[in-house]
XYZ file of C-alpha atoms in Angstrom:
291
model
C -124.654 -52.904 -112.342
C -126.407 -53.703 -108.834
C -123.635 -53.140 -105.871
C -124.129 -55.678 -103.780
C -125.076 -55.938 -99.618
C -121.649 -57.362 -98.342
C -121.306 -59.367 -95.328
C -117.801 -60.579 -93.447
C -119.036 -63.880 -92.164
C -116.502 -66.041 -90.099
C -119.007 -68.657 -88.509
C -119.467 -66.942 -84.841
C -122.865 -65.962 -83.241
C -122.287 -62.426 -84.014
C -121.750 -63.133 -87.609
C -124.353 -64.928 -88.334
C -126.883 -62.465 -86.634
C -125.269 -60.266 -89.115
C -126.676 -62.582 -92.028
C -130.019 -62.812 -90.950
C -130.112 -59.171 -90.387
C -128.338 -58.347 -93.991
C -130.915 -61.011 -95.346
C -134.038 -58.765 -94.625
C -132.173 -55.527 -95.432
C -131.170 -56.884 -99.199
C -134.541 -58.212 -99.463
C -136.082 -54.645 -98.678
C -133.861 -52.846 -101.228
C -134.046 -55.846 -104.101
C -129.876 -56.500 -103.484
C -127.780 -59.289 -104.208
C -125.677 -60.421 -100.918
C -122.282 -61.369 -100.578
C -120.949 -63.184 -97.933
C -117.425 -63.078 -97.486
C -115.052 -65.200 -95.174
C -111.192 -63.554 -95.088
C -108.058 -65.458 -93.840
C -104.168 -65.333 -93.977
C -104.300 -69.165 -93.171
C -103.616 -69.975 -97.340
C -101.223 -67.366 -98.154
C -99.316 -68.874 -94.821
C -99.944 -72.742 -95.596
C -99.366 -71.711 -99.269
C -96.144 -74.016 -99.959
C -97.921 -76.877 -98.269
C -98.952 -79.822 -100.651
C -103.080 -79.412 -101.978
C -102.529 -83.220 -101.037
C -101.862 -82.931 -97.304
C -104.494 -83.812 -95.319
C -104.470 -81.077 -92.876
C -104.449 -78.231 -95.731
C -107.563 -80.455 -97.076
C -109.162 -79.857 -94.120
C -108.748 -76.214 -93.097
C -109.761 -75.202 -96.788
C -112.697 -77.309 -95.973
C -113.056 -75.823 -93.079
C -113.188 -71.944 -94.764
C -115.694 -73.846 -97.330
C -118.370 -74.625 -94.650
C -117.857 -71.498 -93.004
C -119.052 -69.502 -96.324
C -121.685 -72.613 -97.103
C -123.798 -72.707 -94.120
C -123.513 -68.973 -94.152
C -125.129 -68.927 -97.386
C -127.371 -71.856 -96.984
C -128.879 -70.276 -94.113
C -129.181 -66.738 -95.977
C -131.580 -68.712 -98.280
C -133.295 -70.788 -95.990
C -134.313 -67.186 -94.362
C -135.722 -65.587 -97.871
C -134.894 -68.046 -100.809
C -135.557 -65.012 -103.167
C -132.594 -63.298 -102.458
C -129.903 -63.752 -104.697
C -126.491 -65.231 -102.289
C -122.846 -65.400 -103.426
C -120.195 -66.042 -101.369
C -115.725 -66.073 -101.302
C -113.073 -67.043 -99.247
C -110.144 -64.451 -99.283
C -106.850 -65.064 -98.441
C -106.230 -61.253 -97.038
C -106.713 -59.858 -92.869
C -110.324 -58.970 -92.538
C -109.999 -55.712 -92.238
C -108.214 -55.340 -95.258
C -110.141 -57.536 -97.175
C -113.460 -55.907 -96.466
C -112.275 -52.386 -96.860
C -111.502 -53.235 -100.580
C -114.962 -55.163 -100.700
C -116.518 -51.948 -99.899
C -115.320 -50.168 -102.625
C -117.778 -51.942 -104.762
C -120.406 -52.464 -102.455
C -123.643 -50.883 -101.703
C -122.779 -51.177 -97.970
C -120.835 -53.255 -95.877
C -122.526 -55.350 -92.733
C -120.451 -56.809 -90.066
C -121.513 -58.377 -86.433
C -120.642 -56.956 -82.975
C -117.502 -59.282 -83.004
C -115.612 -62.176 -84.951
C -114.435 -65.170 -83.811
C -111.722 -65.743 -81.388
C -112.263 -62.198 -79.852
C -113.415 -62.133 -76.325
C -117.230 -62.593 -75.230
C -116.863 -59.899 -72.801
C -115.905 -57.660 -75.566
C -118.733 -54.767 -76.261
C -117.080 -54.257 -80.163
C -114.775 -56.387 -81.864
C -111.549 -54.836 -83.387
C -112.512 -55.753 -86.972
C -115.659 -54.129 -87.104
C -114.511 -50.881 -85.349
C -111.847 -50.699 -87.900
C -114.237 -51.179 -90.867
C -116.643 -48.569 -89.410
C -113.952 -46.402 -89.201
C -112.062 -46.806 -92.568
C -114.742 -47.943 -94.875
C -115.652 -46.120 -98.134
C -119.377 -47.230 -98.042
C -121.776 -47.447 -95.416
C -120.915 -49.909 -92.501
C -123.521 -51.372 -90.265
C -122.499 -53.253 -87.305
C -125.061 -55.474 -86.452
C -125.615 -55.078 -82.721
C -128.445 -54.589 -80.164
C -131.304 -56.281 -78.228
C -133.876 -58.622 -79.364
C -136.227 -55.910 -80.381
C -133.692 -53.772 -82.053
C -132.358 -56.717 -84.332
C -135.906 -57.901 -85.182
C -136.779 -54.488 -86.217
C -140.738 -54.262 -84.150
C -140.120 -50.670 -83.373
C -140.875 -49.494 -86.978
C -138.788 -46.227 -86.533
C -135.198 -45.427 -87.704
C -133.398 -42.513 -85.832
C -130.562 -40.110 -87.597
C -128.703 -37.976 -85.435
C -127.908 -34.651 -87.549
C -124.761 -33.790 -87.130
C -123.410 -30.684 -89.243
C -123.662 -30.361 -92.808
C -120.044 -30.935 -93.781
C -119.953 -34.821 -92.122
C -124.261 -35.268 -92.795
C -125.568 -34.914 -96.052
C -124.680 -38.506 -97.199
C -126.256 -39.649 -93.954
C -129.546 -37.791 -94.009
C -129.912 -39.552 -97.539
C -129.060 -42.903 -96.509
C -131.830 -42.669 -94.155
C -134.238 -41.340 -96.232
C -134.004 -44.410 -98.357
C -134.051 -46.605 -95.569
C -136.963 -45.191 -94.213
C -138.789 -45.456 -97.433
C -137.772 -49.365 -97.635
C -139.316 -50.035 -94.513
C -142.118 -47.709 -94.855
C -141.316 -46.841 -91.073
C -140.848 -43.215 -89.127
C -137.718 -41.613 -89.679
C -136.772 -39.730 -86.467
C -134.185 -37.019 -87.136
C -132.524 -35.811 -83.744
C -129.978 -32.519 -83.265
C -128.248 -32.381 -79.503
C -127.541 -28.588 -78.531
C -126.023 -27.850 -75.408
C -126.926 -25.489 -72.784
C -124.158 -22.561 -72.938
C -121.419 -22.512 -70.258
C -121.224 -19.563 -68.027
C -118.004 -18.419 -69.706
C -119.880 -18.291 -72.703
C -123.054 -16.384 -71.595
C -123.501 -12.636 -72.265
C -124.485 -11.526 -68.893
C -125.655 -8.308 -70.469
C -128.259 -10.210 -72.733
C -131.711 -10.825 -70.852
C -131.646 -14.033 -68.917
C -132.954 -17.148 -71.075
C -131.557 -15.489 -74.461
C -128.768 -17.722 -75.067
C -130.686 -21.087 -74.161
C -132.960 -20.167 -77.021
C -130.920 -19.012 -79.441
C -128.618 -22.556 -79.166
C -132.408 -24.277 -79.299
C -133.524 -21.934 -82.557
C -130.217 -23.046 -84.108
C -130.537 -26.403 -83.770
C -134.269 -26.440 -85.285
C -132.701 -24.026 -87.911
C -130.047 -26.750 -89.024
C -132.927 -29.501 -89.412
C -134.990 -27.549 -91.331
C -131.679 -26.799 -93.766
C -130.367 -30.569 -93.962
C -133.888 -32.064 -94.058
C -135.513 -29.628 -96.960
C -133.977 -31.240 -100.252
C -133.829 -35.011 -99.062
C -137.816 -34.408 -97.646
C -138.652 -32.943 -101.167
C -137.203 -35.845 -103.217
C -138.847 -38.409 -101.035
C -142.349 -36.834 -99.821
C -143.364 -39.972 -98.173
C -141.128 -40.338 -95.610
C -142.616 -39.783 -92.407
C -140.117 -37.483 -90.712
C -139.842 -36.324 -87.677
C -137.567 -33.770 -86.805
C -136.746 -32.660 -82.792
C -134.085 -30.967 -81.107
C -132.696 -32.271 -77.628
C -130.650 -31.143 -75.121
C -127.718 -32.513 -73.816
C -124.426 -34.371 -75.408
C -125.544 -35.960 -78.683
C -123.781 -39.503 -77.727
C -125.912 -39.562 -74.750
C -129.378 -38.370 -76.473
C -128.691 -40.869 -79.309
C -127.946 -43.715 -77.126
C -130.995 -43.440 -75.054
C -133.106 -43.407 -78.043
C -131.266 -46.339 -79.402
C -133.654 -48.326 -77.374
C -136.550 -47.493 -79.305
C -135.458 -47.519 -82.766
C -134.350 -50.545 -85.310
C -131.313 -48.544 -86.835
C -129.558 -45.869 -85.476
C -128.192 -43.706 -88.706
C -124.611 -41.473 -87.880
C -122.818 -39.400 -90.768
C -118.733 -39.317 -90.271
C -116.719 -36.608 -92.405
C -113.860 -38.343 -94.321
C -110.738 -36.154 -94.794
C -108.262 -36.756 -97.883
C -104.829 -37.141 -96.535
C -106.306 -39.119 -93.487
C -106.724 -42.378 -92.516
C -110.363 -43.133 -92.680
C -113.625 -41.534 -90.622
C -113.315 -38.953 -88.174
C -116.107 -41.334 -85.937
C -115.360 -39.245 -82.672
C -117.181 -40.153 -79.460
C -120.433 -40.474 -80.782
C -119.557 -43.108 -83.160
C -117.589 -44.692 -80.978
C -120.574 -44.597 -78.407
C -123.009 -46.202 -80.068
C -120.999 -48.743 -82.246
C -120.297 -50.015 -78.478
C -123.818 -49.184 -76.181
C -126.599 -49.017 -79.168
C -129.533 -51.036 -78.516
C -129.800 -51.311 -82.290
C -127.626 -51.892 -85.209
C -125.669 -49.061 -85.983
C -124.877 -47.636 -90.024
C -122.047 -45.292 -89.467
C -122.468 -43.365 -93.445
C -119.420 -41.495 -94.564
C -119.048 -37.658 -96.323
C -116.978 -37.452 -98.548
C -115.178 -34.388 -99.588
């Protein structure tokens, strides 16, 4: 059975950018899409008459919401395949159990009724954070959301919190037929932890030659099993939220892996997640590891 692209959808600008966006990617990958509006408002108004008017028109309300989501979903590629749901659940909750049967999750920047001025609504950092599946927050500048730069960019963590993520972006590379850039930070020892003994410039290449060694090991099986991927694999110093970020601006999806721990509650995102699910220039797929 065909896990579906799944979308929380609650009418605001963000949102919908999030449709159109989710459109193209469930086109690319031959998904169904599944737009999904959640709110407590009928488990609250739940011992109020079907008859009374007001109830008639807040469930009409919710109704429209998930319609003109959907109707605009098809007006953007009418071949692919829309369903849509009202929950009566907190969004957060509600699309953490969509995701358990979803081939990823897709949310905007923010929801409704959250402050403009905010960089990252509280719903989507909580889904990114907690989610089983992938989450992409939809997010970025023109160019980023419209996808011209025709390159994807993966920041390689380590193997442990990775794998998953290097795969992910393998596929998605291959979907778009685009360059996959694959990027490992190192930083430049501290002075409490250079050898002084050791001939000057040692240390700065050996954190380098590590680096390029831990590409070449995370990239080798998923390269193999998809030889057409144009990959291309660099090291860069500095912090890895700060080389990812910049590099944001030329890519249309910036790929992150996030370990997730049993006995904790959801991703270890750290500041790298956290940095780019609020400063990308792109969207943002935040891929979990599980153990």
């Amino acid at each position: 059975m065909e896990l579906p692209l799944v979308v929380g959808v609650d009418g605001s600008e963000p949102s919908l950018a999030a449709v159109d966006w989710a459109v193209d990617e469930a086109a690319r990958h031959g998904l169904p899409l599944r737009l999904v509006y959640a709110s407590l408002w009928e488990r609250y108004e739940g011992g109020a008459p079907s008859g009374d008017p007001e109830y008639r028109s807040e469930e009409a309300r919710l109704g429209d919401v998930v319609a003109s989501a959907a109707e605009r979903a098809r007006r953007r590629d009418p071949a692919v395949r829309v369903c849509t749901d009202v929950l009566p659940e907190d969004a957060v909750s509600a699309l953490l159990h969509e995701g358990q049967s979803a081939a990823a999750l897709v949310t905007g920047s923010r929801g409704r009724g959250e402050l403009k001025g905010l960089l990252l609504g509280s719903v989507s950092l909580s889904v990114a954070a907690r989610a089983y599946c992938p989450v992409i927050v939809v997010r970025g500048d023109r160019a980023g959301l419209a996808g011209t730069h025709e390159r994807i960019l993966l920041g390689a963590g380590d193997p442990d919190s990775t794998a998953e993520a290097v795969r992910f972006a393998f596929r998605e590379a291959e979907a778009r037929d685009c360059v996959l850039d694959v990027v490992r930070a190192w930083r430049r020892p501290t002075h409490e932890t250079i050898d002084h003994s050791a001939p000057a410039g040692i240390p700065v290449r050996l954190h380098e030659q590590r680096a390029s060694l831990l590409l070449d090991v995370l990239l080798r099986g998923p390269a193999a099993e998809r030889p057409g991927v144009r990959v291309r694999p660099a090291t860069a110093e500095g912090p890895a939220r700060t080389v990812l970020l910049k590099r944001s601006a030329a890519a249309d999806l910036v790929i992150i892996g996030a370990r997730r721990r049993k006995g904790h509650l959801g991703l270890q995102l750290g500041r790298v997640g956290h940095t780019l699910l609020h400063h990308a220039d792109c969207p943002v797929a935040i891929v979990p590891q599980h153990e």
